[in-house]
Amino acid sequence: MKHWELPEDWEIEAALPEYVDGEGDATRLLLADGTERLVRARLRTVLERLARRHCRALPLLRAWAKERTALSQTAPLAIAAELVLVPFRARRPRLKGDAAMGVVNAMHAQIARAEAPAEIVLSCGRRIRALWGVKTLAAHLRAADILRQDLEKQAEAAVLRRLFWQKAWHRGTLGRK
């Protein structure tokens, strides 16, 4: 297996497929500080690696998203509260089977203009053209927001439970009748 470091969840604004002459498929990561990183792996491999570092699998993430949203094939990938990736058509395929979908992190994305093709503005100010219509992209971003809110509620509940149990433990009220 290839070893390469991926940025932290909150740093990733978008991931776009790219073809590098002589080397093949790669993924360009757009980061929140305005920099970019080229990863010499297909986008799917990068997504699998991001999911795996949270002990998750892409098919399970898609199934979970399908249960909560009306989307199935291009459902957002809710990997973590700070990494809910929204697939979108980033470019036209050059060949059959060519990767044309990119992903954008919902916490960093807004739709910039109301006419087609849609344009996504990232938190660092960078703009990405999407080959989807504005309504389609907006529906996907709304679905991602639902999933992100679910993950945030779960994380908040876990922190509150932990604080409760720590407080109860220190007071010595646990295990007493």
PDB file of C-alpha atoms in Angstrom:
ATOM      1  CA  MET A   1       0.000   0.000   0.000  1.00  0.00           C
ATOM      2  CA  LYS A   2       1.195   3.492  -0.809  1.00  0.00           C
ATOM      3  CA  HIS A   3       1.937   5.716   2.154  1.00  0.00           C
ATOM      4  CA  TRP A   4       0.963   9.337   1.922  1.00  0.00           C
ATOM      5  CA  GLU A   5      -0.295  11.787   4.449  1.00  0.00           C
ATOM      6  CA  LEU A   6      -3.693  13.378   4.084  1.00  0.00           C
ATOM      7  CA  PRO A   7      -4.589  16.733   5.626  1.00  0.00           C
ATOM      8  CA  GLU A   8      -6.852  16.972   8.666  1.00  0.00           C
ATOM      9  CA  ASP A   9     -10.592  16.808   7.974  1.00  0.00           C
ATOM     10  CA  TRP A  10     -11.240  20.494   8.633  1.00  0.00           C
ATOM     11  CA  GLU A  11      -8.416  21.518   6.279  1.00  0.00           C
ATOM     12  CA  ILE A  12      -9.945  19.873   3.199  1.00  0.00           C
ATOM     13  CA  GLU A  13     -12.159  22.170   1.147  1.00  0.00           C
ATOM     14  CA  ALA A  14     -12.411  20.084  -2.015  1.00  0.00           C
ATOM     15  CA  ALA A  15     -10.876  17.169  -3.890  1.00  0.00           C
ATOM     16  CA  LEU A  16     -10.815  17.165  -7.676  1.00  0.00           C
ATOM     17  CA  PRO A  17      -9.808  14.444 -10.123  1.00  0.00           C
ATOM     18  CA  GLU A  18      -6.859  15.292 -12.311  1.00  0.00           C
ATOM     19  CA  TYR A  19      -4.915  13.492 -14.996  1.00  0.00           C
ATOM     20  CA  VAL A  20      -1.142  13.971 -14.828  1.00  0.00           C
ATOM     21  CA  ASP A  21       0.636  13.320 -18.120  1.00  0.00           C
ATOM     22  CA  GLY A  22       2.822  10.258 -17.925  1.00  0.00           C
ATOM     23  CA  GLU A  23       1.637   9.368 -14.418  1.00  0.00           C
ATOM     24  CA  GLY A  24      -2.107   8.847 -14.766  1.00  0.00           C
ATOM     25  CA  ASP A  25      -4.944   9.679 -12.406  1.00  0.00           C
ATOM     26  CA  ALA A  26      -4.322  11.911  -9.417  1.00  0.00           C
ATOM     27  CA  THR A  27      -6.343  13.960  -6.965  1.00  0.00           C
ATOM     28  CA  ARG A  28      -5.891  17.652  -6.313  1.00  0.00           C
ATOM     29  CA  LEU A  29      -6.779  18.593  -2.734  1.00  0.00           C
ATOM     30  CA  LEU A  30      -7.800  22.219  -2.207  1.00  0.00           C
ATOM     31  CA  LEU A  31      -7.061  23.265   1.362  1.00  0.00           C
ATOM     32  CA  ALA A  32      -8.601  25.881   3.650  1.00  0.00           C
ATOM     33  CA  ASP A  33      -5.391  27.936   3.811  1.00  0.00           C
ATOM     34  CA  GLY A  34      -5.565  28.451   0.026  1.00  0.00           C
ATOM     35  CA  THR A  35      -2.870  25.905  -0.820  1.00  0.00           C
ATOM     36  CA  GLU A  36      -3.197  22.778  -2.925  1.00  0.00           C
ATOM     37  CA  ARG A  37      -1.758  19.293  -2.627  1.00  0.00           C
ATOM     38  CA  LEU A  38      -1.495  16.783  -5.453  1.00  0.00           C
ATOM     39  CA  VAL A  39      -1.991  13.191  -4.315  1.00  0.00           C
ATOM     40  CA  ARG A  40      -0.882  10.579  -6.819  1.00  0.00           C
ATOM     41  CA  ALA A  41      -3.935   8.390  -6.356  1.00  0.00           C
ATOM     42  CA  ARG A  42      -7.427   8.271  -7.806  1.00  0.00           C
ATOM     43  CA  LEU A  43     -10.129  10.252  -6.012  1.00  0.00           C
ATOM     44  CA  ARG A  44     -11.877   7.041  -4.963  1.00  0.00           C
ATOM     45  CA  THR A  45      -8.685   5.839  -3.254  1.00  0.00           C
ATOM     46  CA  VAL A  46      -8.358   9.156  -1.413  1.00  0.00           C
ATOM     47  CA  LEU A  47     -12.005   8.960  -0.279  1.00  0.00           C
ATOM     48  CA  GLU A  48     -11.525   5.381   0.910  1.00  0.00           C
ATOM     49  CA  ARG A  49      -8.428   6.447   2.875  1.00  0.00           C
ATOM     50  CA  LEU A  50     -10.281   9.374   4.482  1.00  0.00           C
ATOM     51  CA  ALA A  51     -13.167   7.094   5.469  1.00  0.00           C
ATOM     52  CA  ARG A  52     -10.831   4.380   6.765  1.00  0.00           C
ATOM     53  CA  ARG A  53      -9.050   6.736   9.144  1.00  0.00           C
ATOM     54  CA  HIS A  54     -12.444   7.108  10.866  1.00  0.00           C
ATOM     55  CA  CYS A  55     -13.099   3.339  10.695  1.00  0.00           C
ATOM     56  CA  ARG A  56     -15.790   3.841   8.076  1.00  0.00           C
ATOM     57  CA  ALA A  57     -16.443   2.401   4.623  1.00  0.00           C
ATOM     58  CA  LEU A  58     -17.805   4.227   1.565  1.00  0.00           C
ATOM     59  CA  PRO A  59     -20.691   1.775   0.909  1.00  0.00           C
ATOM     60  CA  LEU A  60     -21.847   2.120   4.532  1.00  0.00           C
ATOM     61  CA  LEU A  61     -21.595   5.912   4.381  1.00  0.00           C
ATOM     62  CA  ARG A  62     -23.680   5.925   1.187  1.00  0.00           C
ATOM     63  CA  ALA A  63     -26.300   3.625   2.751  1.00  0.00           C
ATOM     64  CA  TRP A  64     -26.511   5.829   5.857  1.00  0.00           C
ATOM     65  CA  ALA A  65     -26.910   8.952   3.690  1.00  0.00           C
ATOM     66  CA  LYS A  66     -29.579   7.276   1.554  1.00  0.00           C
ATOM     67  CA  GLU A  67     -31.634   6.528   4.699  1.00  0.00           C
ATOM     68  CA  ARG A  68     -31.573  10.192   5.763  1.00  0.00           C
ATOM     69  CA  THR A  69     -31.775  11.971   2.401  1.00  0.00           C
ATOM     70  CA  ALA A  70     -33.504  11.405  -0.907  1.00  0.00           C
ATOM     71  CA  LEU A  71     -30.151  10.874  -2.620  1.00  0.00           C
ATOM     72  CA  SER A  72     -28.541   7.559  -3.441  1.00  0.00           C
ATOM     73  CA  GLN A  73     -25.896   7.492  -6.191  1.00  0.00           C
ATOM     74  CA  THR A  74     -24.386  10.888  -5.470  1.00  0.00           C
ATOM     75  CA  ALA A  75     -25.244  11.063  -1.782  1.00  0.00           C
ATOM     76  CA  PRO A  76     -22.932  13.087   0.455  1.00  0.00           C
ATOM     77  CA  LEU A  77     -20.247  11.141   2.291  1.00  0.00           C
ATOM     78  CA  ALA A  78     -20.568  12.035   5.978  1.00  0.00           C
ATOM     79  CA  ILE A  79     -17.143  10.838   7.106  1.00  0.00           C
ATOM     80  CA  ALA A  80     -16.946  13.134  10.157  1.00  0.00           C
ATOM     81  CA  ALA A  81     -18.646  16.287  11.444  1.00  0.00           C
ATOM     82  CA  GLU A  82     -15.917  18.397   9.816  1.00  0.00           C
ATOM     83  CA  LEU A  83     -15.757  16.300   6.654  1.00  0.00           C
ATOM     84  CA  VAL A  84     -19.063  15.849   4.843  1.00  0.00           C
ATOM     85  CA  LEU A  85     -18.138  15.541   1.193  1.00  0.00           C
ATOM     86  CA  VAL A  86     -20.636  16.510  -1.500  1.00  0.00           C
ATOM     87  CA  PRO A  87     -20.026  14.885  -4.897  1.00  0.00           C
ATOM     88  CA  PHE A  88     -20.509  17.093  -7.950  1.00  0.00           C
ATOM     89  CA  ARG A  89     -19.680  16.909 -11.632  1.00  0.00           C
ATOM     90  CA  ALA A  90     -16.357  18.724 -11.818  1.00  0.00           C
ATOM     91  CA  ARG A  91     -15.489  18.146 -15.486  1.00  0.00           C
ATOM     92  CA  ARG A  92     -16.557  16.364 -18.613  1.00  0.00           C
ATOM     93  CA  PRO A  93     -15.121  12.843 -18.984  1.00  0.00           C
ATOM     94  CA  ARG A  94     -12.457  12.602 -21.681  1.00  0.00           C
ATOM     95  CA  LEU A  95     -12.794   8.841 -22.055  1.00  0.00           C
ATOM     96  CA  LYS A  96     -15.347   6.256 -21.015  1.00  0.00           C
ATOM     97  CA  GLY A  97     -14.787   5.551 -17.307  1.00  0.00           C
ATOM     98  CA  ASP A  98     -12.841   8.799 -16.797  1.00  0.00           C
ATOM     99  CA  ALA A  99     -13.297  10.272 -13.325  1.00  0.00           C
ATOM    100  CA  ALA A 100     -15.401  13.394 -13.722  1.00  0.00           C
ATOM    101  CA  MET A 101     -16.820  13.784 -10.213  1.00  0.00           C
ATOM    102  CA  GLY A 102     -15.160  15.887  -7.550  1.00  0.00           C
ATOM    103  CA  VAL A 103     -16.169  16.442  -3.943  1.00  0.00           C
ATOM    104  CA  VAL A 104     -16.482  19.568  -1.866  1.00  0.00           C
ATOM    105  CA  ASN A 105     -16.526  19.724   1.934  1.00  0.00           C
ATOM    106  CA  ALA A 106     -19.966  21.071   2.882  1.00  0.00           C
ATOM    107  CA  MET A 107     -18.598  23.123   5.777  1.00  0.00           C
ATOM    108  CA  HIS A 108     -16.483  25.143   3.316  1.00  0.00           C
ATOM    109  CA  ALA A 109     -18.890  25.490   0.364  1.00  0.00           C
ATOM    110  CA  GLN A 110     -21.526  27.942  -0.800  1.00  0.00           C
ATOM    111  CA  ILE A 111     -23.185  28.412  -4.169  1.00  0.00           C
ATOM    112  CA  ALA A 112     -21.898  31.598  -5.780  1.00  0.00           C
ATOM    113  CA  ARG A 113     -24.266  32.236  -8.631  1.00  0.00           C
ATOM    114  CA  ALA A 114     -27.819  31.379  -9.504  1.00  0.00           C
ATOM    115  CA  GLU A 115     -27.413  30.463 -13.178  1.00  0.00           C
ATOM    116  CA  ALA A 116     -25.992  27.299 -14.734  1.00  0.00           C
ATOM    117  CA  PRO A 117     -23.342  26.112 -14.571  1.00  0.00           C
ATOM    118  CA  ALA A 118     -23.227  26.513 -10.828  1.00  0.00           C
ATOM    119  CA  GLU A 119     -20.171  27.945  -9.167  1.00  0.00           C
ATOM    120  CA  ILE A 120     -19.023  26.957  -5.693  1.00  0.00           C
ATOM    121  CA  VAL A 121     -17.207  29.439  -3.467  1.00  0.00           C
ATOM    122  CA  LEU A 122     -14.932  27.901  -0.869  1.00  0.00           C
ATOM    123  CA  SER A 123     -14.163  29.493   2.499  1.00  0.00           C
ATOM    124  CA  CYS A 124     -10.700  30.598   1.348  1.00  0.00           C
ATOM    125  CA  GLY A 125     -12.359  32.537  -1.521  1.00  0.00           C
ATOM    126  CA  ARG A 126     -11.443  30.111  -4.303  1.00  0.00           C
ATOM    127  CA  ARG A 127     -14.158  29.371  -6.872  1.00  0.00           C
ATOM    128  CA  ILE A 128     -14.905  26.016  -8.493  1.00  0.00           C
ATOM    129  CA  ARG A 129     -17.162  25.547 -11.498  1.00  0.00           C
ATOM    130  CA  ALA A 130     -19.643  22.683 -11.174  1.00  0.00           C
ATOM    131  CA  LEU A 131     -21.230  21.180 -14.269  1.00  0.00           C
ATOM    132  CA  TRP A 132     -24.508  20.678 -12.431  1.00  0.00           C
ATOM    133  CA  GLY A 133     -27.390  23.072 -12.276  1.00  0.00           C
ATOM    134  CA  VAL A 134     -27.834  25.299  -9.257  1.00  0.00           C
ATOM    135  CA  LYS A 135     -30.947  23.455  -8.014  1.00  0.00           C
ATOM    136  CA  THR A 136     -29.211  20.073  -8.107  1.00  0.00           C
ATOM    137  CA  LEU A 137     -26.136  21.371  -6.321  1.00  0.00           C
ATOM    138  CA  ALA A 138     -28.252  23.205  -3.725  1.00  0.00           C
ATOM    139  CA  ALA A 139     -30.214  20.001  -2.989  1.00  0.00           C
ATOM    140  CA  HIS A 140     -26.972  18.092  -2.452  1.00  0.00           C
ATOM    141  CA  LEU A 141     -25.583  20.792  -0.141  1.00  0.00           C
ATOM    142  CA  ARG A 142     -28.845  20.771   1.892  1.00  0.00           C
ATOM    143  CA  ALA A 143     -28.634  16.978   2.223  1.00  0.00           C
ATOM    144  CA  ALA A 144     -25.022  17.295   3.376  1.00  0.00           C
ATOM    145  CA  ASP A 145     -26.056  19.856   5.972  1.00  0.00           C
ATOM    146  CA  ILE A 146     -28.636  17.415   7.390  1.00  0.00           C
ATOM    147  CA  LEU A 147     -25.955  14.736   7.728  1.00  0.00           C
ATOM    148  CA  ARG A 148     -23.458  17.192   9.216  1.00  0.00           C
ATOM    149  CA  GLN A 149     -26.009  18.281  11.832  1.00  0.00           C
ATOM    150  CA  ASP A 150     -26.660  14.624  12.732  1.00  0.00           C
ATOM    151  CA  LEU A 151     -22.936  14.046  13.268  1.00  0.00           C
ATOM    152  CA  GLU A 152     -22.570  17.237  15.311  1.00  0.00           C
ATOM    153  CA  LYS A 153     -25.492  16.262  17.559  1.00  0.00           C
ATOM    154  CA  GLN A 154     -23.940  12.831  18.142  1.00  0.00           C
ATOM    155  CA  ALA A 155     -20.589  14.411  19.024  1.00  0.00           C
ATOM    156  CA  GLU A 156     -22.191  16.953  21.379  1.00  0.00           C
ATOM    157  CA  ALA A 157     -24.209  14.232  23.100  1.00  0.00           C
ATOM    158  CA  ALA A 158     -21.065  12.140  23.592  1.00  0.00           C
ATOM    159  CA  VAL A 159     -19.228  15.087  25.181  1.00  0.00           C
ATOM    160  CA  LEU A 160     -22.157  15.822  27.513  1.00  0.00           C
ATOM    161  CA  ARG A 161     -22.360  12.157  28.558  1.00  0.00           C
ATOM    162  CA  ARG A 162     -18.642  12.086  29.229  1.00  0.00           C
ATOM    163  CA  LEU A 163     -18.862  15.249  31.368  1.00  0.00           C
ATOM    164  CA  PHE A 164     -21.815  13.826  33.309  1.00  0.00           C
ATOM    165  CA  TRP A 165     -20.010  10.557  34.030  1.00  0.00           C
ATOM    166  CA  GLN A 166     -16.790  12.318  35.003  1.00  0.00           C
ATOM    167  CA  LYS A 167     -18.673  14.580  37.404  1.00  0.00           C
ATOM    168  CA  ALA A 168     -20.588  11.642  38.870  1.00  0.00           C
ATOM    169  CA  TRP A 169     -17.382   9.621  39.209  1.00  0.00           C
ATOM    170  CA  HIS A 170     -15.550  12.412  41.021  1.00  0.00           C
ATOM    171  CA  ARG A 171     -18.460  12.973  43.401  1.00  0.00           C
ATOM    172  CA  GLY A 172     -18.405   9.262  44.144  1.00  0.00           C
ATOM    173  CA  THR A 173     -22.062   8.768  43.270  1.00  0.00           C
ATOM    174  CA  LEU A 174     -21.426   6.014  40.739  1.00  0.00           C
ATOM    175  CA  GLY A 175     -22.003   2.505  41.971  1.00  0.00           C
ATOM    176  CA  ARG A 176     -23.777   3.581  45.185  1.00  0.00           C
ATOM    177  CA  LYS A 177     -27.295   2.540  46.025  1.00  0.00           C
TER     178      LYS A 177
END
